[in-house]
Amino acid sequence: MTGTTERVLRLLALLQRRPSWTATELATELGVTDRSVRRDIERLRALGYPVHATAGVGGGYRLGAGTRLPPLLLDDEEAIAMAVSLRLAAGGTVAGASEAALRALAKLDQVMPARLRAEIRAVHGATDTLVGPGVEVSPEVLVTLARACRDTVRVRFTYTGRDAADSERTVEPVRMVTTARRWYLMAWDVERGDWRTFRLDRMHDVVATTWQFRPRPHPDPLAYVQRSVTASPYRHVARVRVHATPDQVRALVPPQVGRVEDDRDGWCVLVAGGDDLNWLALHVARLGFEARVLDPPELRGAVELLARRLSAMAEEQPRQS
């Protein structure tokens, strides 16, 4: 009985490892016959875990979604990765996720072997997380939008704009994109007839409809959202040619702050938005690379003003008697 139980648990772990297995592959992994595999599959089904079988060439067994969550059987690397990820999620931006992550971490720690527990605590003990101010998002909104993206159904919601005015929106969602601080949805705005980016924390009364839409060709969600959050909301959009590689600049400029375009001869172009030209001039200067202002022309005036102020700060002042 002990051998059978251990084999069934190993079978469950194999089914979780990849989408599909043939009976021969499972028998080889478990060191048993195909007939034993079929009996163990039936044991899993009797325990409530739906194991689907597909006949013919390319067929096999796969673990389906059931009425309850099966036990997760993790190897050493997976257990360490999950524990570290849960610790990071405890400081995340999804409302309620912190408490859920801590509960899951406590359960995982309770059943983890001592050798792995020591390794994970060593990682946690040597690591600090600097969490910036973020905006929490309702997990119900995340789930509703994720399902709507998957099922290609329209979504209705109330959206609060930058001017604090509310408007009713109906959209065809494509993809959610998250940065270090916020969540965004890229979707086709039905009334406006164009692509739009929406902040999830400004969406209220989110409802998935039964209206299924046909997916239309769309821009790359990551690139589109990055352009939207780094340029569209601001009065000024700066384009500055920087004497550095794109990777060097990306290491200093977060993707939600600016985007970097390839150029030539060891230069790249930084595109960033802002409401204050003096702020833009300061942050370009602090990158530490040679740079040339392309747009807007008014930014050159802000750069000259910053240079005069810095020169004045560097001048030696006469000492007071």
PDB file of C-alpha atoms in Angstrom:
ATOM      1  CA  MET A   1       0.000   0.000   0.000  1.00  0.00           C
ATOM      2  CA  THR A   2       2.852   2.382   0.828  1.00  0.00           C
ATOM      3  CA  GLY A   3       4.463   1.687  -2.539  1.00  0.00           C
ATOM      4  CA  THR A   4       1.195   2.275  -4.378  1.00  0.00           C
ATOM      5  CA  THR A   5       0.539   5.560  -2.564  1.00  0.00           C
ATOM      6  CA  GLU A   6       4.051   6.784  -3.292  1.00  0.00           C
ATOM      7  CA  ARG A   7       3.696   5.846  -6.953  1.00  0.00           C
ATOM      8  CA  VAL A   8       0.344   7.644  -7.272  1.00  0.00           C
ATOM      9  CA  LEU A   9       1.842  10.780  -5.751  1.00  0.00           C
ATOM     10  CA  ARG A  10       4.754  10.559  -8.180  1.00  0.00           C
ATOM     11  CA  LEU A  11       2.277  10.144 -11.026  1.00  0.00           C
ATOM     12  CA  LEU A  12       0.421  13.275  -9.888  1.00  0.00           C
ATOM     13  CA  ALA A  13       3.704  15.181  -9.793  1.00  0.00           C
ATOM     14  CA  LEU A  14       4.544  14.075 -13.336  1.00  0.00           C
ATOM     15  CA  LEU A  15       1.139  15.175 -14.625  1.00  0.00           C
ATOM     16  CA  GLN A  16       1.744  18.603 -13.078  1.00  0.00           C
ATOM     17  CA  ARG A  17       5.164  18.908 -14.677  1.00  0.00           C
ATOM     18  CA  ARG A  18       4.025  19.190 -18.307  1.00  0.00           C
ATOM     19  CA  PRO A  19       0.719  19.320 -20.251  1.00  0.00           C
ATOM     20  CA  SER A  20       0.615  15.796 -21.720  1.00  0.00           C
ATOM     21  CA  TRP A  21       2.163  12.341 -21.228  1.00  0.00           C
ATOM     22  CA  THR A  22       1.775   9.071 -23.067  1.00  0.00           C
ATOM     23  CA  ALA A  23       1.203   5.904 -21.053  1.00  0.00           C
ATOM     24  CA  THR A  24       4.588   4.569 -22.181  1.00  0.00           C
ATOM     25  CA  GLU A  25       6.383   7.721 -21.000  1.00  0.00           C
ATOM     26  CA  LEU A  26       4.688   7.568 -17.613  1.00  0.00           C
ATOM     27  CA  ALA A  27       5.458   3.864 -17.265  1.00  0.00           C
ATOM     28  CA  THR A  28       9.131   4.528 -18.028  1.00  0.00           C
ATOM     29  CA  GLU A  29       9.324   7.346 -15.472  1.00  0.00           C
ATOM     30  CA  LEU A  30       7.623   5.261 -12.778  1.00  0.00           C
ATOM     31  CA  GLY A  31       9.307   1.955 -13.634  1.00  0.00           C
ATOM     32  CA  VAL A  32       6.030   0.079 -14.033  1.00  0.00           C
ATOM     33  CA  THR A  33       3.904  -1.363 -16.841  1.00  0.00           C
ATOM     34  CA  ASP A  34       1.349   0.526 -18.936  1.00  0.00           C
ATOM     35  CA  ARG A  35      -1.365  -1.461 -17.157  1.00  0.00           C
ATOM     36  CA  SER A  36      -0.159  -0.180 -13.756  1.00  0.00           C
ATOM     37  CA  VAL A  37      -0.247   3.367 -15.089  1.00  0.00           C
ATOM     38  CA  ARG A  38      -3.870   2.941 -16.162  1.00  0.00           C
ATOM     39  CA  ARG A  39      -4.791   1.600 -12.702  1.00  0.00           C
ATOM     40  CA  ASP A  40      -3.051   4.533 -11.006  1.00  0.00           C
ATOM     41  CA  ILE A  41      -4.858   6.957 -13.323  1.00  0.00           C
ATOM     42  CA  GLU A  42      -8.147   5.453 -12.158  1.00  0.00           C
ATOM     43  CA  ARG A  43      -7.037   5.876  -8.522  1.00  0.00           C
ATOM     44  CA  LEU A  44      -6.421   9.590  -9.139  1.00  0.00           C
ATOM     45  CA  ARG A  45      -9.836   9.945 -10.760  1.00  0.00           C
ATOM     46  CA  ALA A  46     -11.438   8.208  -7.778  1.00  0.00           C
ATOM     47  CA  LEU A  47      -9.788  10.807  -5.519  1.00  0.00           C
ATOM     48  CA  GLY A  48     -11.441  13.597  -7.515  1.00  0.00           C
ATOM     49  CA  TYR A  49      -8.603  14.649  -9.803  1.00  0.00           C
ATOM     50  CA  PRO A  50      -9.772  14.767 -13.449  1.00  0.00           C
ATOM     51  CA  VAL A  51      -7.213  13.079 -15.661  1.00  0.00           C
ATOM     52  CA  HIS A  52      -8.219  13.360 -19.310  1.00  0.00           C
ATOM     53  CA  ALA A  53      -7.179  10.751 -21.874  1.00  0.00           C
ATOM     54  CA  THR A  54      -6.815  11.342 -25.615  1.00  0.00           C
ATOM     55  CA  ALA A  55      -6.594   8.391 -27.980  1.00  0.00           C
ATOM     56  CA  GLY A  56      -4.624   8.109 -31.214  1.00  0.00           C
ATOM     57  CA  VAL A  57      -1.303   9.439 -32.422  1.00  0.00           C
ATOM     58  CA  GLY A  58      -0.165  12.327 -30.251  1.00  0.00           C
ATOM     59  CA  GLY A  59      -2.664  11.394 -27.545  1.00  0.00           C
ATOM     60  CA  GLY A  60      -1.990  10.762 -23.898  1.00  0.00           C
ATOM     61  CA  TYR A  61      -2.941  11.816 -20.381  1.00  0.00           C
ATOM     62  CA  ARG A  62      -3.277  15.324 -19.028  1.00  0.00           C
ATOM     63  CA  LEU A  63      -4.427  16.761 -15.710  1.00  0.00           C
ATOM     64  CA  GLY A  64      -7.562  18.874 -16.031  1.00  0.00           C
ATOM     65  CA  ALA A  65      -9.196  21.448 -13.782  1.00  0.00           C
ATOM     66  CA  GLY A  66     -11.354  19.895 -11.094  1.00  0.00           C
ATOM     67  CA  THR A  67     -13.540  20.975  -8.226  1.00  0.00           C
ATOM     68  CA  ARG A  68     -10.622  21.220  -5.827  1.00  0.00           C
ATOM     69  CA  LEU A  69      -6.965  22.122  -6.020  1.00  0.00           C
ATOM     70  CA  PRO A  70      -4.702  19.044  -6.151  1.00  0.00           C
ATOM     71  CA  PRO A  71      -1.671  18.908  -3.854  1.00  0.00           C
ATOM     72  CA  LEU A  72       1.306  20.657  -5.397  1.00  0.00           C
ATOM     73  CA  LEU A  73       4.339  18.405  -5.461  1.00  0.00           C
ATOM     74  CA  LEU A  74       7.448  20.569  -5.774  1.00  0.00           C
ATOM     75  CA  ASP A  75      11.082  19.710  -6.278  1.00  0.00           C
ATOM     76  CA  ASP A  76      13.780  21.590  -4.338  1.00  0.00           C
ATOM     77  CA  GLU A  77      14.258  24.396  -6.887  1.00  0.00           C
ATOM     78  CA  GLU A  78      10.512  24.923  -7.301  1.00  0.00           C
ATOM     79  CA  ALA A  79       9.971  25.095  -3.527  1.00  0.00           C
ATOM     80  CA  ILE A  80      12.703  27.694  -3.072  1.00  0.00           C
ATOM     81  CA  ALA A  81      11.433  29.769  -6.006  1.00  0.00           C
ATOM     82  CA  MET A  82       7.870  29.690  -4.676  1.00  0.00           C
ATOM     83  CA  ALA A  83       8.869  30.670  -1.147  1.00  0.00           C
ATOM     84  CA  VAL A  84      10.946  33.626  -2.362  1.00  0.00           C
ATOM     85  CA  SER A  85       8.146  34.720  -4.724  1.00  0.00           C
ATOM     86  CA  LEU A  86       5.561  34.566  -1.946  1.00  0.00           C
ATOM     87  CA  ARG A  87       7.757  36.727   0.265  1.00  0.00           C
ATOM     88  CA  LEU A  88       7.981  39.322  -2.527  1.00  0.00           C
ATOM     89  CA  ALA A  89       4.217  39.109  -3.128  1.00  0.00           C
ATOM     90  CA  ALA A  90       3.655  40.038   0.505  1.00  0.00           C
ATOM     91  CA  GLY A  91       4.630  43.582  -0.477  1.00  0.00           C
ATOM     92  CA  GLY A  92       2.729  43.662  -3.768  1.00  0.00           C
ATOM     93  CA  THR A  93       0.092  45.972  -5.248  1.00  0.00           C
ATOM     94  CA  VAL A  94      -2.894  43.592  -5.391  1.00  0.00           C
ATOM     95  CA  ALA A  95      -5.328  44.290  -2.581  1.00  0.00           C
ATOM     96  CA  GLY A  96      -5.443  41.405  -0.110  1.00  0.00           C
ATOM     97  CA  ALA A  97      -2.539  39.607  -1.773  1.00  0.00           C
ATOM     98  CA  SER A  98      -0.156  40.407   1.081  1.00  0.00           C
ATOM     99  CA  GLU A  99      -2.208  38.486   3.628  1.00  0.00           C
ATOM    100  CA  ALA A 100      -2.851  35.601   1.224  1.00  0.00           C
ATOM    101  CA  ALA A 101       0.850  35.378   0.369  1.00  0.00           C
ATOM    102  CA  LEU A 102       1.805  35.283   4.040  1.00  0.00           C
ATOM    103  CA  ARG A 103      -0.742  32.507   4.732  1.00  0.00           C
ATOM    104  CA  ALA A 104       0.557  30.464   1.801  1.00  0.00           C
ATOM    105  CA  LEU A 105       4.143  31.056   2.919  1.00  0.00           C
ATOM    106  CA  ALA A 106       3.318  29.838   6.427  1.00  0.00           C
ATOM    107  CA  LYS A 107       1.762  26.641   5.032  1.00  0.00           C
ATOM    108  CA  LEU A 108       4.731  26.033   2.772  1.00  0.00           C
ATOM    109  CA  ASP A 109       7.190  26.631   5.605  1.00  0.00           C
ATOM    110  CA  GLN A 110       5.325  24.175   7.837  1.00  0.00           C
ATOM    111  CA  VAL A 111       5.770  21.209   5.487  1.00  0.00           C
ATOM    112  CA  MET A 112       9.142  22.098   4.010  1.00  0.00           C
ATOM    113  CA  PRO A 113      12.182  19.923   4.808  1.00  0.00           C
ATOM    114  CA  ALA A 114      14.598  21.471   7.258  1.00  0.00           C
ATOM    115  CA  ARG A 115      17.433  21.702   4.707  1.00  0.00           C
ATOM    116  CA  LEU A 116      15.294  23.765   2.310  1.00  0.00           C
ATOM    117  CA  ARG A 117      13.873  25.894   5.125  1.00  0.00           C
ATOM    118  CA  ALA A 118      17.395  26.834   6.144  1.00  0.00           C
ATOM    119  CA  GLU A 119      18.337  27.836   2.591  1.00  0.00           C
ATOM    120  CA  ILE A 120      15.228  29.996   2.143  1.00  0.00           C
ATOM    121  CA  ARG A 121      15.714  31.719   5.500  1.00  0.00           C
ATOM    122  CA  ALA A 122      19.294  32.447   4.500  1.00  0.00           C
ATOM    123  CA  VAL A 123      18.036  34.141   1.320  1.00  0.00           C
ATOM    124  CA  HIS A 124      15.431  36.140   3.248  1.00  0.00           C
ATOM    125  CA  GLY A 125      17.924  37.078   5.947  1.00  0.00           C
ATOM    126  CA  ALA A 126      20.366  38.465   3.399  1.00  0.00           C
ATOM    127  CA  THR A 127      17.756  40.363   1.349  1.00  0.00           C
ATOM    128  CA  ASP A 128      15.893  43.617   1.885  1.00  0.00           C
ATOM    129  CA  THR A 129      13.130  44.782  -0.450  1.00  0.00           C
ATOM    130  CA  LEU A 130      12.814  48.475  -1.156  1.00  0.00           C
ATOM    131  CA  VAL A 131       9.147  48.904  -2.030  1.00  0.00           C
ATOM    132  CA  GLY A 132       8.074  52.193  -3.528  1.00  0.00           C
ATOM    133  CA  PRO A 133       4.607  53.697  -3.111  1.00  0.00           C
ATOM    134  CA  GLY A 134       2.209  51.645  -5.184  1.00  0.00           C
ATOM    135  CA  VAL A 135      -1.522  51.653  -5.846  1.00  0.00           C
ATOM    136  CA  GLU A 136      -3.522  48.614  -4.787  1.00  0.00           C
ATOM    137  CA  VAL A 137      -5.799  46.884  -7.286  1.00  0.00           C
ATOM    138  CA  SER A 138      -8.820  44.768  -6.442  1.00  0.00           C
ATOM    139  CA  PRO A 139      -8.200  41.065  -7.134  1.00  0.00           C
ATOM    140  CA  GLU A 140     -11.807  40.795  -8.378  1.00  0.00           C
ATOM    141  CA  VAL A 141     -11.020  43.367 -11.084  1.00  0.00           C
ATOM    142  CA  LEU A 142      -7.901  41.430 -12.074  1.00  0.00           C
ATOM    143  CA  VAL A 143      -9.808  38.162 -12.396  1.00  0.00           C
ATOM    144  CA  THR A 144     -12.695  39.751 -14.310  1.00  0.00           C
ATOM    145  CA  LEU A 145     -10.358  41.382 -16.825  1.00  0.00           C
ATOM    146  CA  ALA A 146      -8.185  38.276 -17.180  1.00  0.00           C
ATOM    147  CA  ARG A 147     -11.225  36.155 -18.019  1.00  0.00           C
ATOM    148  CA  ALA A 148     -12.523  38.786 -20.445  1.00  0.00           C
ATOM    149  CA  CYS A 149      -9.157  38.837 -22.240  1.00  0.00           C
ATOM    150  CA  ARG A 150      -9.208  35.048 -22.442  1.00  0.00           C
ATOM    151  CA  ASP A 151     -12.841  34.740 -23.547  1.00  0.00           C
ATOM    152  CA  THR A 152     -12.766  37.815 -25.854  1.00  0.00           C
ATOM    153  CA  VAL A 153     -15.859  39.435 -24.327  1.00  0.00           C
ATOM    154  CA  ARG A 154     -16.527  43.138 -23.914  1.00  0.00           C
ATOM    155  CA  VAL A 155     -16.196  44.829 -20.539  1.00  0.00           C
ATOM    156  CA  ARG A 156     -18.131  47.802 -19.119  1.00  0.00           C
ATOM    157  CA  PHE A 157     -16.838  50.005 -16.312  1.00  0.00           C
ATOM    158  CA  THR A 158     -16.710  53.517 -14.887  1.00  0.00           C
ATOM    159  CA  TYR A 159     -13.368  55.225 -15.388  1.00  0.00           C
ATOM    160  CA  THR A 160     -11.979  58.156 -13.414  1.00  0.00           C
ATOM    161  CA  GLY A 161      -9.748  60.307 -15.612  1.00  0.00           C
ATOM    162  CA  ARG A 162      -6.843  62.542 -14.659  1.00  0.00           C
ATOM    163  CA  ASP A 163      -9.290  65.426 -14.254  1.00  0.00           C
ATOM    164  CA  ALA A 164     -11.220  63.356 -11.646  1.00  0.00           C
ATOM    165  CA  ALA A 165     -14.234  63.165 -13.986  1.00  0.00           C
ATOM    166  CA  ASP A 166     -16.012  59.818 -14.359  1.00  0.00           C
ATOM    167  CA  SER A 167     -17.027  58.363 -17.712  1.00  0.00           C
ATOM    168  CA  GLU A 168     -18.731  55.132 -18.748  1.00  0.00           C
ATOM    169  CA  ARG A 169     -16.580  52.922 -20.989  1.00  0.00           C
ATOM    170  CA  THR A 170     -17.186  49.797 -23.050  1.00  0.00           C
ATOM    171  CA  VAL A 171     -14.005  48.119 -24.274  1.00  0.00           C
ATOM    172  CA  GLU A 172     -12.683  45.023 -25.957  1.00  0.00           C
ATOM    173  CA  PRO A 173      -9.767  43.989 -23.694  1.00  0.00           C
ATOM    174  CA  VAL A 174      -6.549  42.551 -25.090  1.00  0.00           C
ATOM    175  CA  ARG A 175      -3.910  42.402 -22.386  1.00  0.00           C
ATOM    176  CA  MET A 176      -2.983  43.601 -18.899  1.00  0.00           C
ATOM    177  CA  VAL A 177       0.468  45.074 -18.338  1.00  0.00           C
ATOM    178  CA  THR A 178       2.029  45.671 -14.935  1.00  0.00           C
ATOM    179  CA  THR A 179       4.915  47.919 -13.970  1.00  0.00           C
ATOM    180  CA  ALA A 180       6.635  48.107 -10.599  1.00  0.00           C
ATOM    181  CA  ARG A 181       3.858  50.364  -9.261  1.00  0.00           C
ATOM    182  CA  ARG A 182       0.692  50.087 -11.354  1.00  0.00           C
ATOM    183  CA  TRP A 183      -1.505  47.811 -13.480  1.00  0.00           C
ATOM    184  CA  TYR A 184      -2.762  48.834 -16.920  1.00  0.00           C
ATOM    185  CA  LEU A 185      -5.255  47.418 -19.418  1.00  0.00           C
ATOM    186  CA  MET A 186      -4.805  47.777 -23.175  1.00  0.00           C
ATOM    187  CA  ALA A 187      -8.174  47.649 -24.895  1.00  0.00           C
ATOM    188  CA  TRP A 188     -10.167  48.845 -27.906  1.00  0.00           C
ATOM    189  CA  ASP A 189     -12.511  51.647 -26.774  1.00  0.00           C
ATOM    190  CA  VAL A 190     -15.790  50.921 -28.574  1.00  0.00           C
ATOM    191  CA  GLU A 191     -17.263  54.452 -28.369  1.00  0.00           C
ATOM    192  CA  ARG A 192     -14.021  56.223 -29.299  1.00  0.00           C
ATOM    193  CA  GLY A 193     -13.038  53.727 -31.975  1.00  0.00           C
ATOM    194  CA  ASP A 194      -9.385  53.580 -30.955  1.00  0.00           C
ATOM    195  CA  TRP A 195      -6.924  51.786 -28.718  1.00  0.00           C
ATOM    196  CA  ARG A 196      -6.684  53.050 -25.148  1.00  0.00           C
ATOM    197  CA  THR A 197      -4.711  52.377 -21.963  1.00  0.00           C
ATOM    198  CA  PHE A 198      -6.595  52.264 -18.651  1.00  0.00           C
ATOM    199  CA  ARG A 199      -5.211  52.218 -15.120  1.00  0.00           C
ATOM    200  CA  LEU A 200      -6.882  49.429 -13.185  1.00  0.00           C
ATOM    201  CA  ASP A 201      -6.974  51.417  -9.937  1.00  0.00           C
ATOM    202  CA  ARG A 202      -9.160  54.021 -11.710  1.00  0.00           C
ATOM    203  CA  MET A 203     -11.680  51.444 -12.948  1.00  0.00           C
ATOM    204  CA  HIS A 204     -14.894  50.944 -10.964  1.00  0.00           C
ATOM    205  CA  ASP A 205     -17.933  48.678 -11.302  1.00  0.00           C
ATOM    206  CA  VAL A 206     -16.131  46.417 -13.765  1.00  0.00           C
ATOM    207  CA  VAL A 207     -18.537  43.981 -15.438  1.00  0.00           C
ATOM    208  CA  ALA A 208     -17.814  41.427 -18.147  1.00  0.00           C
ATOM    209  CA  THR A 209     -20.667  41.286 -20.667  1.00  0.00           C
ATOM    210  CA  THR A 210     -21.860  38.356 -22.768  1.00  0.00           C
ATOM    211  CA  TRP A 211     -20.984  40.211 -25.989  1.00  0.00           C
ATOM    212  CA  GLN A 212     -18.150  38.249 -27.595  1.00  0.00           C
ATOM    213  CA  PHE A 213     -16.014  40.172 -30.048  1.00  0.00           C
ATOM    214  CA  ARG A 214     -13.770  39.072 -32.876  1.00  0.00           C
ATOM    215  CA  PRO A 215     -10.128  39.955 -32.025  1.00  0.00           C
ATOM    216  CA  ARG A 216      -8.770  42.649 -34.293  1.00  0.00           C
ATOM    217  CA  PRO A 217      -5.101  43.274 -35.206  1.00  0.00           C
ATOM    218  CA  HIS A 218      -3.532  45.246 -32.390  1.00  0.00           C
ATOM    219  CA  PRO A 219      -0.231  46.901 -31.444  1.00  0.00           C
ATOM    220  CA  ASP A 220       2.224  45.147 -29.190  1.00  0.00           C
ATOM    221  CA  PRO A 221       0.674  45.606 -25.705  1.00  0.00           C
ATOM    222  CA  LEU A 222       3.968  46.156 -23.895  1.00  0.00           C
ATOM    223  CA  ALA A 223       5.185  48.796 -26.360  1.00  0.00           C
ATOM    224  CA  TYR A 224       1.781  50.478 -26.546  1.00  0.00           C
ATOM    225  CA  VAL A 225       1.334  50.759 -22.789  1.00  0.00           C
ATOM    226  CA  GLN A 226       4.893  51.997 -22.366  1.00  0.00           C
ATOM    227  CA  ARG A 227       4.317  54.749 -24.936  1.00  0.00           C
ATOM    228  CA  SER A 228       1.057  55.664 -23.223  1.00  0.00           C
ATOM    229  CA  VAL A 229       2.429  55.940 -19.700  1.00  0.00           C
ATOM    230  CA  THR A 230       5.701  57.656 -20.653  1.00  0.00           C
ATOM    231  CA  ALA A 231       4.361  60.266 -23.077  1.00  0.00           C
ATOM    232  CA  SER A 232       0.598  60.647 -23.490  1.00  0.00           C
ATOM    233  CA  PRO A 233      -0.347  61.901 -19.983  1.00  0.00           C
ATOM    234  CA  TYR A 234       2.191  64.760 -19.981  1.00  0.00           C
ATOM    235  CA  ARG A 235       2.333  68.327 -21.304  1.00  0.00           C
ATOM    236  CA  HIS A 236       5.819  67.824 -22.747  1.00  0.00           C
ATOM    237  CA  VAL A 237       7.409  64.835 -24.481  1.00  0.00           C
ATOM    238  CA  ALA A 238      11.195  65.053 -24.606  1.00  0.00           C
ATOM    239  CA  ARG A 239      13.351  63.308 -27.198  1.00  0.00           C
ATOM    240  CA  VAL A 240      17.009  63.372 -26.252  1.00  0.00           C
ATOM    241  CA  ARG A 241      19.906  61.755 -28.111  1.00  0.00           C
ATOM    242  CA  VAL A 242      22.187  60.086 -25.580  1.00  0.00           C
ATOM    243  CA  HIS A 243      25.768  58.942 -26.171  1.00  0.00           C
ATOM    244  CA  ALA A 244      25.307  55.477 -24.638  1.00  0.00           C
ATOM    245  CA  THR A 245      23.977  52.078 -25.589  1.00  0.00           C
ATOM    246  CA  PRO A 246      20.260  51.408 -25.147  1.00  0.00           C
ATOM    247  CA  ASP A 247      20.998  48.878 -22.401  1.00  0.00           C
ATOM    248  CA  GLN A 248      23.057  51.423 -20.463  1.00  0.00           C
ATOM    249  CA  VAL A 249      20.185  53.911 -20.505  1.00  0.00           C
ATOM    250  CA  ARG A 250      17.520  51.287 -19.750  1.00  0.00           C
ATOM    251  CA  ALA A 251      19.509  50.309 -16.664  1.00  0.00           C
ATOM    252  CA  LEU A 252      18.967  53.859 -15.333  1.00  0.00           C
ATOM    253  CA  VAL A 253      15.483  54.678 -16.666  1.00  0.00           C
ATOM    254  CA  PRO A 254      12.561  52.441 -15.583  1.00  0.00           C
ATOM    255  CA  PRO A 255      10.216  51.404 -18.422  1.00  0.00           C
ATOM    256  CA  GLN A 256       7.303  53.330 -16.887  1.00  0.00           C
ATOM    257  CA  VAL A 257       9.383  56.530 -16.928  1.00  0.00           C
ATOM    258  CA  GLY A 258      10.824  56.522 -20.440  1.00  0.00           C
ATOM    259  CA  ARG A 259      11.458  54.372 -23.467  1.00  0.00           C
ATOM    260  CA  VAL A 260      14.741  53.985 -25.329  1.00  0.00           C
ATOM    261  CA  GLU A 261      15.069  53.760 -29.099  1.00  0.00           C
ATOM    262  CA  ASP A 262      18.074  52.445 -30.980  1.00  0.00           C
ATOM    263  CA  ASP A 263      20.136  54.958 -32.943  1.00  0.00           C
ATOM    264  CA  ARG A 264      23.570  54.686 -34.555  1.00  0.00           C
ATOM    265  CA  ASP A 265      27.278  55.149 -33.822  1.00  0.00           C
ATOM    266  CA  GLY A 266      26.962  54.345 -30.132  1.00  0.00           C
ATOM    267  CA  TRP A 267      24.010  56.695 -29.536  1.00  0.00           C
ATOM    268  CA  CYS A 268      20.377  56.069 -28.611  1.00  0.00           C
ATOM    269  CA  VAL A 269      17.256  58.205 -28.228  1.00  0.00           C
ATOM    270  CA  LEU A 270      15.473  58.579 -24.894  1.00  0.00           C
ATOM    271  CA  VAL A 271      11.775  59.511 -25.008  1.00  0.00           C
ATOM    272  CA  ALA A 272      10.230  60.667 -21.739  1.00  0.00           C
ATOM    273  CA  GLY A 273       7.272  62.775 -20.718  1.00  0.00           C
ATOM    274  CA  GLY A 274       6.836  65.382 -18.015  1.00  0.00           C
ATOM    275  CA  ASP A 275       4.829  68.422 -17.028  1.00  0.00           C
ATOM    276  CA  ASP A 276       7.924  70.397 -15.976  1.00  0.00           C
ATOM    277  CA  LEU A 277      10.756  71.053 -18.446  1.00  0.00           C
ATOM    278  CA  ASN A 278      13.163  71.839 -15.610  1.00  0.00           C
ATOM    279  CA  TRP A 279      12.441  68.411 -14.107  1.00  0.00           C
ATOM    280  CA  LEU A 280      13.124  66.760 -17.474  1.00  0.00           C
ATOM    281  CA  ALA A 281      16.410  68.653 -17.910  1.00  0.00           C
ATOM    282  CA  LEU A 282      17.564  67.628 -14.441  1.00  0.00           C
ATOM    283  CA  HIS A 283      16.823  63.937 -14.932  1.00  0.00           C
ATOM    284  CA  VAL A 284      18.488  63.793 -18.339  1.00  0.00           C
ATOM    285  CA  ALA A 285      21.588  65.492 -16.902  1.00  0.00           C
ATOM    286  CA  ARG A 286      21.797  63.103 -13.968  1.00  0.00           C
ATOM    287  CA  LEU A 287      22.147  60.123 -16.330  1.00  0.00           C
ATOM    288  CA  GLY A 288      25.793  61.114 -16.657  1.00  0.00           C
ATOM    289  CA  PHE A 289      26.076  60.715 -20.443  1.00  0.00           C
ATOM    290  CA  GLU A 290      26.741  63.209 -23.208  1.00  0.00           C
ATOM    291  CA  ALA A 291      23.357  64.207 -24.626  1.00  0.00           C
ATOM    292  CA  ARG A 292      21.726  66.385 -27.298  1.00  0.00           C
ATOM    293  CA  VAL A 293      18.171  67.756 -27.088  1.00  0.00           C
ATOM    294  CA  LEU A 294      16.058  66.890 -30.137  1.00  0.00           C
ATOM    295  CA  ASP A 295      12.564  67.941 -28.973  1.00  0.00           C
ATOM    296  CA  PRO A 296      10.996  70.147 -27.780  1.00  0.00           C
ATOM    297  CA  PRO A 297      13.060  73.301 -28.453  1.00  0.00           C
ATOM    298  CA  GLU A 298      11.926  74.747 -25.104  1.00  0.00           C
ATOM    299  CA  LEU A 299      13.859  71.994 -23.346  1.00  0.00           C
ATOM    300  CA  ARG A 300      17.116  73.575 -24.511  1.00  0.00           C
ATOM    301  CA  GLY A 301      16.210  76.709 -22.556  1.00  0.00           C
ATOM    302  CA  ALA A 302      15.574  74.625 -19.448  1.00  0.00           C
ATOM    303  CA  VAL A 303      18.966  72.930 -19.914  1.00  0.00           C
ATOM    304  CA  GLU A 304      20.735  76.296 -20.230  1.00  0.00           C
ATOM    305  CA  LEU A 305      18.995  77.557 -17.083  1.00  0.00           C
ATOM    306  CA  LEU A 306      20.039  74.402 -15.193  1.00  0.00           C
ATOM    307  CA  ALA A 307      23.643  74.856 -16.376  1.00  0.00           C
ATOM    308  CA  ARG A 308      23.746  78.448 -15.123  1.00  0.00           C
ATOM    309  CA  ARG A 309      22.331  77.435 -11.757  1.00  0.00           C
ATOM    310  CA  LEU A 310      24.840  74.615 -11.357  1.00  0.00           C
ATOM    311  CA  SER A 311      27.706  76.907 -12.361  1.00  0.00           C
ATOM    312  CA  ALA A 312      26.601  79.448  -9.780  1.00  0.00           C
ATOM    313  CA  MET A 313      26.479  76.738  -7.122  1.00  0.00           C
ATOM    314  CA  ALA A 314      30.050  75.732  -7.966  1.00  0.00           C
ATOM    315  CA  GLU A 315      31.462  79.252  -7.630  1.00  0.00           C
ATOM    316  CA  GLU A 316      33.514  79.845  -4.518  1.00  0.00           C
ATOM    317  CA  GLN A 317      31.789  82.255  -2.184  1.00  0.00           C
ATOM    318  CA  PRO A 318      33.740  84.854  -0.174  1.00  0.00           C
ATOM    319  CA  ARG A 319      33.952  83.919   3.473  1.00  0.00           C
ATOM    320  CA  GLN A 320      32.075  86.026   5.975  1.00  0.00           C
ATOM    321  CA  SER A 321      34.263  87.838   8.515  1.00  0.00           C
TER     322      SER A 321
END
